[in-house]
Short mmCIF file of C-alpha atoms and ligand atoms in Angstrom, two decimals:
data_model
loop_
_atom_site.label_atom_id
_atom_site.label_comp_id
_atom_site.label_asym_id
_atom_site.label_seq_id
_atom_site.Cartn_x
_atom_site.Cartn_y
_atom_site.Cartn_z
CA MET A 110 -132.15 57.02 -44.33
CA ARG A 111 -131.87 53.49 -45.74
CA ALA A 112 -129.17 52.93 -48.34
CA VAL A 113 -127.34 50.06 -50.01
CA HIS A 114 -124.06 50.40 -48.16
CA VAL A 115 -120.78 49.07 -49.58
CA LYS A 116 -118.28 49.05 -46.70
CA LYS A 117 -115.77 46.84 -48.51
CA TYR A 118 -115.61 45.69 -52.13
CA ASP A 119 -117.40 42.36 -52.06
CA SER A 120 -119.75 40.04 -53.92
CA ILE A 121 -123.30 41.36 -54.03
CA GLU A 122 -124.69 38.76 -51.55
CA ASN A 123 -122.55 40.33 -48.82
CA ILE A 124 -123.78 43.89 -49.37
CA GLN A 125 -126.62 45.12 -47.13
CA ILE A 126 -129.11 47.93 -46.77
CA ASP A 127 -128.03 50.02 -43.73
CA GLU A 128 -129.30 53.07 -41.89
CA VAL A 129 -126.94 55.93 -42.85
CA ALA A 130 -126.96 59.74 -42.70
CA PRO A 131 -128.63 61.40 -45.71
CA PRO A 132 -126.16 63.17 -48.04
CA SER A 133 -125.61 66.88 -47.48
CA ILE A 134 -125.93 69.16 -50.50
CA SER A 135 -123.40 71.74 -51.54
CA GLU A 136 -123.23 74.52 -54.14
CA GLY A 137 -125.20 73.76 -57.27
CA GLU A 138 -126.85 70.64 -55.85
CA VAL A 139 -130.30 69.45 -54.86
CA LEU A 140 -131.38 66.58 -52.64
CA VAL A 141 -133.66 64.13 -54.40
CA LYS A 142 -136.03 61.75 -52.60
CA VAL A 143 -135.46 58.67 -54.73
CA GLN A 144 -138.46 56.71 -56.00
CA ALA A 145 -136.67 54.38 -58.42
CA ALA A 146 -133.05 53.68 -59.32
CA SER A 147 -131.67 51.49 -62.06
CA ILE A 148 -128.68 49.18 -62.10
CA GLY A 149 -126.16 48.98 -64.90
CA PHE A 150 -123.43 46.47 -65.70
CA VAL A 151 -120.85 48.90 -64.30
CA ASP A 152 -122.60 49.04 -60.89
CA GLY A 153 -122.10 45.30 -60.51
CA LEU A 154 -118.38 45.67 -61.21
CA LYS A 155 -118.01 48.70 -58.90
CA VAL A 156 -119.52 46.92 -55.89
CA GLN A 157 -116.89 44.21 -56.26
CA GLY A 158 -114.06 46.70 -56.83
CA LEU A 159 -113.56 45.27 -60.34
CA TYR A 160 -114.24 48.45 -62.34
CA GLN A 161 -111.42 50.54 -63.83
CA THR A 162 -112.16 53.36 -61.32
CA LYS A 163 -112.94 52.63 -57.65
CA ASP A 164 -115.49 54.55 -55.57
CA PRO A 165 -113.91 55.42 -52.21
CA LEU A 166 -115.37 53.30 -49.38
CA PRO A 167 -117.95 53.38 -47.94
CA PHE A 168 -120.26 54.19 -50.83
CA THR A 169 -123.77 53.61 -52.12
CA PRO A 170 -123.99 52.31 -55.71
CA GLY A 171 -126.46 53.57 -58.30
CA THR A 172 -125.87 56.35 -60.80
CA GLU A 173 -129.32 56.55 -62.45
CA PHE A 174 -132.50 57.47 -60.60
CA ALA A 175 -135.82 59.29 -60.61
CA GLY A 176 -137.59 60.96 -57.71
CA VAL A 177 -138.79 64.22 -56.21
CA VAL A 178 -136.73 67.30 -55.31
CA ALA A 179 -136.67 67.45 -51.49
CA GLU A 180 -134.24 70.29 -50.88
CA VAL A 181 -132.44 72.88 -53.02
CA ALA A 182 -129.08 74.43 -52.07
CA GLU A 183 -129.44 78.19 -51.54
CA ASN A 184 -126.80 79.12 -54.07
CA VAL A 185 -128.13 76.97 -56.88
CA ALA A 186 -128.29 78.83 -60.22
CA GLY A 187 -129.37 78.04 -63.76
CA ASN A 188 -132.40 75.81 -64.09
CA VAL A 189 -133.30 76.15 -60.39
CA LYS A 190 -136.83 77.35 -61.17
CA ALA A 191 -137.48 74.18 -63.09
CA LEU A 192 -136.14 72.16 -60.15
CA ALA A 193 -138.09 73.64 -57.24
CA ARG A 194 -138.99 71.50 -54.23
CA GLY A 195 -141.59 68.88 -55.16
CA THR A 196 -140.56 68.68 -58.84
CA ARG A 197 -140.45 65.16 -60.31
CA VAL A 198 -136.97 64.68 -61.72
CA MET A 199 -134.79 62.06 -63.37
CA GLY A 200 -131.05 62.20 -63.48
CA LEU A 201 -127.57 60.97 -62.81
CA ALA A 202 -125.06 61.16 -59.96
CA PRO A 203 -121.56 59.68 -59.61
CA ASN A 204 -123.06 57.20 -57.10
CA GLY A 205 -125.65 57.10 -54.28
CA GLY A 206 -128.81 56.25 -56.25
CA LEU A 207 -129.74 53.08 -54.33
CA ALA A 208 -130.83 55.04 -51.26
CA GLU A 209 -133.83 56.97 -50.01
CA TYR A 210 -132.07 60.27 -50.81
CA VAL A 211 -129.34 61.21 -53.27
CA ALA A 212 -127.49 64.50 -53.84
CA ALA A 213 -127.21 65.54 -57.49
CA HIS A 214 -125.97 68.53 -59.44
CA THR A 215 -128.73 70.53 -61.13
CA SER A 216 -127.01 70.13 -64.50
CA ASP A 217 -127.47 66.36 -64.18
CA LEU A 218 -131.22 66.54 -63.49
CA HIS A 219 -134.21 66.95 -65.79
CA PRO A 220 -137.83 67.55 -64.90
CA MET A 221 -139.83 64.46 -65.85
CA PRO A 222 -142.41 64.90 -68.59
CA GLU A 223 -146.04 64.41 -67.55
CA GLY A 224 -147.13 60.78 -67.59
CA VAL A 225 -143.61 59.33 -67.43
CA SER A 226 -143.27 56.91 -64.48
CA TYR A 227 -140.37 56.94 -62.03
CA GLU A 228 -139.34 53.49 -63.27
CA VAL A 229 -139.10 54.77 -66.85
CA GLY A 230 -137.29 57.92 -65.67
CA ALA A 231 -134.71 55.77 -63.88
CA ALA A 232 -134.29 53.50 -66.91
CA LEU A 233 -133.55 56.41 -69.27
CA GLY A 234 -130.33 57.29 -67.38
CA THR A 235 -127.21 56.33 -69.27
CA ASN A 236 -128.29 53.88 -71.94
CA TYR A 237 -130.50 56.14 -74.05
CA PRO A 238 -128.11 59.13 -74.19
CA THR A 239 -125.28 56.69 -74.92
CA ALA A 240 -127.24 55.08 -77.75
CA LEU A 241 -128.29 58.40 -79.31
CA TYR A 242 -124.81 59.91 -78.98
CA ALA A 243 -123.24 56.75 -80.43
CA LEU A 244 -125.62 56.27 -83.34
CA GLN A 245 -126.18 59.89 -84.37
CA ALA A 246 -123.18 61.98 -83.26
CA ARG A 247 -120.47 59.33 -83.63
CA ALA A 248 -121.67 56.95 -86.36
CA SER A 249 -123.92 59.34 -88.35
CA LEU A 250 -126.59 56.64 -88.76
CA GLN A 251 -128.80 57.65 -91.70
CA PRO A 252 -132.46 56.83 -92.38
CA GLY A 253 -132.68 53.61 -94.38
CA GLU A 254 -129.28 52.36 -93.24
CA CYS A 255 -128.94 48.94 -91.71
CA LEU A 256 -128.07 48.83 -87.99
CA LEU A 257 -126.89 45.65 -86.26
CA VAL A 258 -127.29 45.69 -82.46
CA LEU A 259 -125.25 43.10 -80.54
CA GLY A 260 -126.41 42.15 -77.01
CA ALA A 261 -129.74 43.46 -78.24
CA ALA A 262 -131.85 42.41 -75.24
CA GLY A 263 -129.53 44.10 -72.75
CA GLY A 264 -129.78 47.62 -71.33
CA THR A 265 -127.79 49.48 -73.98
CA GLY A 266 -128.99 47.06 -76.68
CA THR A 267 -132.70 47.78 -76.17
CA ALA A 268 -131.94 51.53 -76.11
CA ALA A 269 -130.01 51.18 -79.40
CA ILE A 270 -132.91 49.31 -81.04
CA GLN A 271 -135.41 52.01 -80.08
CA ILE A 272 -133.14 54.93 -80.97
CA GLY A 273 -132.15 53.22 -84.24
CA LYS A 274 -135.83 52.93 -85.20
CA LEU A 275 -136.46 56.59 -84.28
CA LEU A 276 -133.55 57.57 -86.55
CA GLY A 277 -135.13 55.62 -89.40
CA ALA A 278 -132.75 52.65 -89.59
CA HIS A 279 -133.55 49.03 -90.48
CA VAL A 280 -132.62 47.34 -87.19
CA ILE A 281 -131.29 43.79 -86.84
CA ALA A 282 -131.04 42.51 -83.27
CA ALA A 283 -128.51 39.84 -82.26
CA ALA A 284 -129.18 37.96 -79.03
CA SER A 285 -128.39 34.59 -77.46
CA THR A 286 -131.65 32.94 -76.37
CA ALA A 287 -135.18 32.60 -77.72
CA GLU A 288 -136.47 34.65 -74.77
CA LYS A 289 -133.98 37.45 -75.45
CA GLN A 290 -134.69 37.36 -79.19
CA ALA A 291 -138.44 37.70 -78.53
CA PHE A 292 -137.75 40.57 -76.12
CA ALA A 293 -135.61 42.37 -78.71
CA ALA A 294 -138.36 41.90 -81.30
CA SER A 295 -140.91 43.37 -78.88
CA THR A 296 -138.83 46.54 -78.57
CA GLY A 297 -139.05 47.17 -82.31
CA ALA A 298 -136.26 45.26 -84.09
CA ASP A 299 -137.07 44.49 -87.74
CA ALA A 300 -135.12 41.22 -87.84
CA ILE A 301 -133.46 38.90 -85.36
CA VAL A 302 -130.33 36.77 -85.52
CA ASP A 303 -129.01 34.26 -83.00
CA TYR A 304 -125.32 35.17 -82.80
CA THR A 305 -124.49 32.03 -80.81
CA GLN A 306 -125.01 29.92 -83.95
CA PRO A 307 -121.87 29.11 -85.98
CA ASP A 308 -123.54 30.29 -89.21
CA TRP A 309 -124.98 33.51 -87.78
CA ARG A 310 -123.13 35.66 -90.31
CA ASP A 311 -125.08 33.91 -93.09
CA ALA A 312 -128.34 34.79 -91.32
CA LEU A 313 -127.07 38.38 -90.98
CA LYS A 314 -126.23 38.50 -94.70
CA THR A 315 -129.75 37.34 -95.53
CA ALA A 316 -131.31 39.85 -93.11
CA THR A 317 -129.40 42.71 -94.80
CA GLY A 318 -130.19 41.54 -98.33
CA GLY A 319 -126.51 40.73 -98.85
CA HIS A 320 -125.46 44.32 -98.08
CA GLY A 321 -124.10 43.88 -94.53
CA PRO A 322 -124.76 46.25 -91.63
CA ASP A 323 -123.83 49.90 -92.19
CA VAL A 324 -123.53 50.47 -88.45
CA ILE A 325 -122.80 47.95 -85.68
CA PHE A 326 -123.64 48.85 -82.06
CA ASP A 327 -121.39 46.64 -79.93
CA PRO A 328 -121.64 46.50 -76.10
CA VAL A 329 -120.49 42.83 -76.04
CA GLY A 330 -116.89 42.45 -77.29
CA GLY A 331 -115.11 39.09 -77.58
CA PRO A 332 -115.10 36.89 -80.71
CA VAL A 333 -118.55 38.08 -81.80
CA SER A 334 -117.17 41.62 -82.39
CA GLN A 335 -114.59 40.38 -84.89
CA GLN A 336 -117.18 38.19 -86.62
CA ALA A 337 -119.54 41.18 -86.90
CA PHE A 338 -116.82 43.44 -88.31
CA ARG A 339 -116.08 40.86 -91.00
CA SER A 340 -119.70 41.28 -92.17
CA ILE A 341 -119.77 45.09 -92.14
CA ALA A 342 -120.93 46.98 -95.26
CA TRP A 343 -118.56 49.16 -97.29
CA ASN A 344 -118.01 52.44 -95.38
CA GLY A 345 -119.52 50.77 -92.31
CA ARG A 346 -119.04 52.08 -88.75
CA HIS A 347 -118.49 49.63 -85.86
CA ILE A 348 -119.27 51.37 -82.55
CA VAL A 349 -117.26 50.15 -79.54
CA VAL A 350 -119.57 50.55 -76.53
CA GLY A 351 -118.43 47.94 -74.02
CA PHE A 352 -117.23 44.44 -73.26
CA ALA A 353 -120.03 42.64 -71.42
CA SER A 354 -118.50 39.32 -72.54
CA GLY A 355 -115.45 40.17 -70.42
CA GLU A 356 -113.13 40.03 -73.43
CA ILE A 357 -111.63 42.98 -75.29
CA PRO A 358 -111.25 41.85 -78.91
CA ALA A 359 -108.26 42.67 -81.11
CA LEU A 360 -108.94 43.67 -84.72
CA LYS A 361 -106.42 43.06 -87.48
CA PHE A 362 -105.75 46.34 -89.31
CA ASN A 363 -106.21 44.72 -92.73
CA LEU A 364 -109.94 44.32 -92.02
CA PRO A 365 -110.81 48.06 -91.86
CA LEU A 366 -108.71 48.42 -95.04
CA LEU A 367 -110.50 45.67 -96.94
CA LYS A 368 -113.96 46.73 -95.72
CA GLY A 369 -113.49 50.50 -95.94
CA GLY A 370 -114.77 50.27 -92.37
CA THR A 371 -114.26 52.43 -89.29
CA LEU A 372 -113.98 51.58 -85.61
CA VAL A 373 -115.74 54.26 -83.55
CA GLY A 374 -115.21 54.51 -79.78
CA VAL A 375 -117.90 55.85 -77.46
CA ASP A 376 -117.52 56.81 -73.80
CA PHE A 377 -120.62 58.49 -72.43
CA ALA A 378 -118.81 59.40 -69.20
CA GLN A 379 -116.58 61.83 -71.10
CA ILE A 380 -119.23 63.66 -73.12
CA GLU A 381 -120.14 66.23 -70.45
CA ARG A 382 -116.51 67.41 -70.23
CA ARG A 383 -115.46 67.02 -73.86
CA GLU A 384 -118.61 67.80 -75.85
CA PRO A 385 -121.07 69.68 -73.59
CA ASP A 386 -122.98 71.15 -76.54
CA VAL A 387 -123.51 67.72 -78.07
CA GLN A 388 -124.60 66.39 -74.68
CA ARG A 389 -127.21 69.17 -74.42
CA GLN A 390 -128.50 68.36 -77.92
CA VAL A 391 -128.70 64.65 -77.07
CA ASN A 392 -130.64 65.32 -73.84
CA ALA A 393 -132.95 67.81 -75.56
CA GLN A 394 -133.75 65.30 -78.33
CA LEU A 395 -134.50 62.53 -75.83
CA ILE A 396 -136.78 64.79 -73.75
CA ALA A 397 -138.56 65.93 -76.93
CA TRP A 398 -139.19 62.30 -77.98
CA LEU A 399 -140.38 61.46 -74.46
CA ASP A 400 -142.67 64.52 -74.37
CA ALA A 401 -144.15 63.59 -77.72
CA GLY A 402 -144.66 59.98 -76.61
CA GLU A 403 -142.44 58.77 -79.47
CA LEU A 404 -139.89 57.19 -77.11
CA LYS A 405 -141.08 54.76 -74.47
CA PRO A 406 -137.93 53.53 -72.70
CA VAL A 407 -138.00 49.84 -71.90
CA VAL A 408 -138.06 48.84 -68.25
CA GLY A 409 -136.92 45.23 -68.02
CA LYS A 410 -137.81 44.17 -64.48
CA VAL A 411 -138.76 46.13 -61.38
CA PHE A 412 -137.57 44.95 -57.94
CA ASP A 413 -138.50 46.02 -54.41
CA PHE A 414 -135.71 47.79 -52.53
CA GLU A 415 -135.20 44.78 -50.22
CA ASP A 416 -134.67 42.56 -53.28
CA PHE A 417 -131.89 44.69 -54.79
CA HIS A 418 -129.53 41.66 -54.69
CA ASP A 419 -131.70 39.90 -57.28
CA ALA A 420 -131.47 42.88 -59.65
CA PHE A 421 -127.66 42.76 -59.48
CA LYS A 422 -127.60 38.99 -59.93
CA MET A 423 -129.77 39.08 -63.06
CA MET A 424 -127.53 41.79 -64.49
CA MET A 425 -124.33 39.89 -63.78
CA ASP A 426 -125.41 36.35 -64.75
CA ARG A 427 -126.49 37.31 -68.28
CA SER A 428 -130.20 36.67 -67.65
CA ALA A 429 -131.39 40.32 -67.58
CA LEU A 430 -133.86 41.55 -70.18
CA GLY A 431 -133.61 45.33 -70.64
CA LYS A 432 -132.85 47.54 -67.67
CA MET A 433 -133.08 46.37 -64.05
CA VAL A 434 -134.94 48.94 -61.91
CA VAL A 435 -135.24 49.03 -58.10
CA LYS A 436 -138.22 50.77 -56.49
CA ILE A 437 -137.03 52.72 -53.47
CA ASP A 438 -140.22 54.36 -52.25
CA ALA A 439 -143.71 53.18 -53.02
CA ASP A 440 -145.64 56.33 -51.95
N1 NAP B 555 -119.32 53.27 -73.65
C1 NAP B 555 -120.28 53.77 -72.90
O1 NAP B 555 -120.45 54.96 -72.79
C2 NAP B 555 -121.17 52.79 -72.16
C3 NAP B 555 -122.41 53.19 -71.64
C4 NAP B 555 -123.21 52.23 -71.00
C5 NAP B 555 -122.74 50.91 -70.88
N2 NAP B 555 -121.52 50.58 -71.38
C6 NAP B 555 -120.98 49.22 -71.31
O2 NAP B 555 -121.71 48.41 -72.19
C7 NAP B 555 -121.68 47.06 -71.74
C8 NAP B 555 -123.08 46.50 -71.74
O3 NAP B 555 -123.89 47.22 -70.86
P1 NAP B 555 -125.44 46.85 -70.76
O4 NAP B 555 -126.02 47.76 -69.73
O5 NAP B 555 -126.04 46.81 -72.11
O6 NAP B 555 -125.33 45.38 -70.16
P2 NAP B 555 -126.43 44.21 -70.16
O7 NAP B 555 -127.78 44.79 -69.97
O8 NAP B 555 -125.95 43.20 -69.19
O9 NAP B 555 -126.36 43.64 -71.66
C9 NAP B 555 -125.16 43.09 -72.16
C10 NAP B 555 -125.47 41.96 -73.12
O10 NAP B 555 -124.22 41.39 -73.47
C11 NAP B 555 -124.40 40.02 -73.79
N3 NAP B 555 -123.34 39.18 -73.21
C12 NAP B 555 -122.51 38.39 -73.91
N4 NAP B 555 -121.67 37.75 -73.10
C13 NAP B 555 -121.98 38.11 -71.84
C14 NAP B 555 -121.46 37.75 -70.57
N5 NAP B 555 -120.44 36.88 -70.44
N6 NAP B 555 -122.03 38.32 -69.47
C15 NAP B 555 -123.03 39.21 -69.59
N7 NAP B 555 -123.57 39.59 -70.79
C16 NAP B 555 -123.04 39.04 -71.90
C17 NAP B 555 -125.77 39.61 -73.23
O11 NAP B 555 -126.59 39.34 -74.34
P3 NAP B 555 -126.72 37.85 -74.93
O12 NAP B 555 -126.96 36.90 -73.78
O13 NAP B 555 -127.84 37.97 -75.87
O14 NAP B 555 -125.39 37.57 -75.59
C18 NAP B 555 -126.29 40.84 -72.51
O15 NAP B 555 -127.68 41.04 -72.71
C19 NAP B 555 -121.00 47.07 -70.38
O16 NAP B 555 -119.66 46.69 -70.55
C20 NAP B 555 -121.09 48.53 -69.95
O17 NAP B 555 -120.05 48.89 -69.11
C21 NAP B 555 -120.73 51.49 -72.01
#
């Protein structure tokens, strides 16, 4: 099969598609013929060996995908009936998504609702469960509360805007360029601020009617995180999602005291092990919204398999809008 093949940690230009053996499946797994896979910020770091954990070489990047069940291990239990050969599925794997076939555990796969495209299935992956877990389970976002989304035109940002709206919040999107601000508005944000402007906290104050954001969804980090926390409403919750800016900010402890504010950490990768019941509830809610047509995950840009380099580059050079998706199989 053809797969993006990382033989040594390197810049994305030096990574190729190679002919490799398809993965074998073991207990509890199925083989999925991949139709679309999406790329996240972490994938770009992993390819270069810059992420906090390293995939053993050689490996194929890509943790989020959608496709068709091609083979089911004999000893698979649980939701095997729902995952019979030929079933359209979306799901996650530790890596291997940017290939014609990927092995995945049945607990990480979900049948795709009717009418949902492979590109949308691949885009749902990590960002939407992360956003719902963060906003609902961790920050208890309430209807009518004011949610500020930083990096709002990015992958997690667009998911947070849509989930915030579904939870009944007033959503303010912060993004750096006119194109990104328009994109964030098109995904449902109620107000937009340009957080590259020196006076952006004044614009934020106006957008919240002087109240400040009750919840801040922050996948960016750096100076903007501290500025945002200074504007938080009384009893506000600042959700630490990631550090796309490359800088981990430090917060002076007097600020949570003065603001009555809370810093809330979120790590989606740990939910399955630490809070499996919550993870099931999050997945069930997302599938229900998808089924009902209430959630339409945003696909930023779709690339052909051969052009996978471009998807990585857009992700890494700050020009991506929404989620970057690679089409693996056109049939
Ligand atoms: N905690 C979790 O469970 C979890 C889950 C998923 C992702 N994450 C993390 O969240 C972060 C964002 O992921 P994402 O998928 O939303 O990424 P993304 O699609 O690239 O969006 C990140 C946004 O950050 C802003 N940004 C500011 N400075 C940047 C810089 N120097 N380079 C790139 N972007 C910059 C950009 O918006 P502007 O140009 O508008 O500033 C960009 O749209 C990553 O660190 C990722 O690892 C964490």
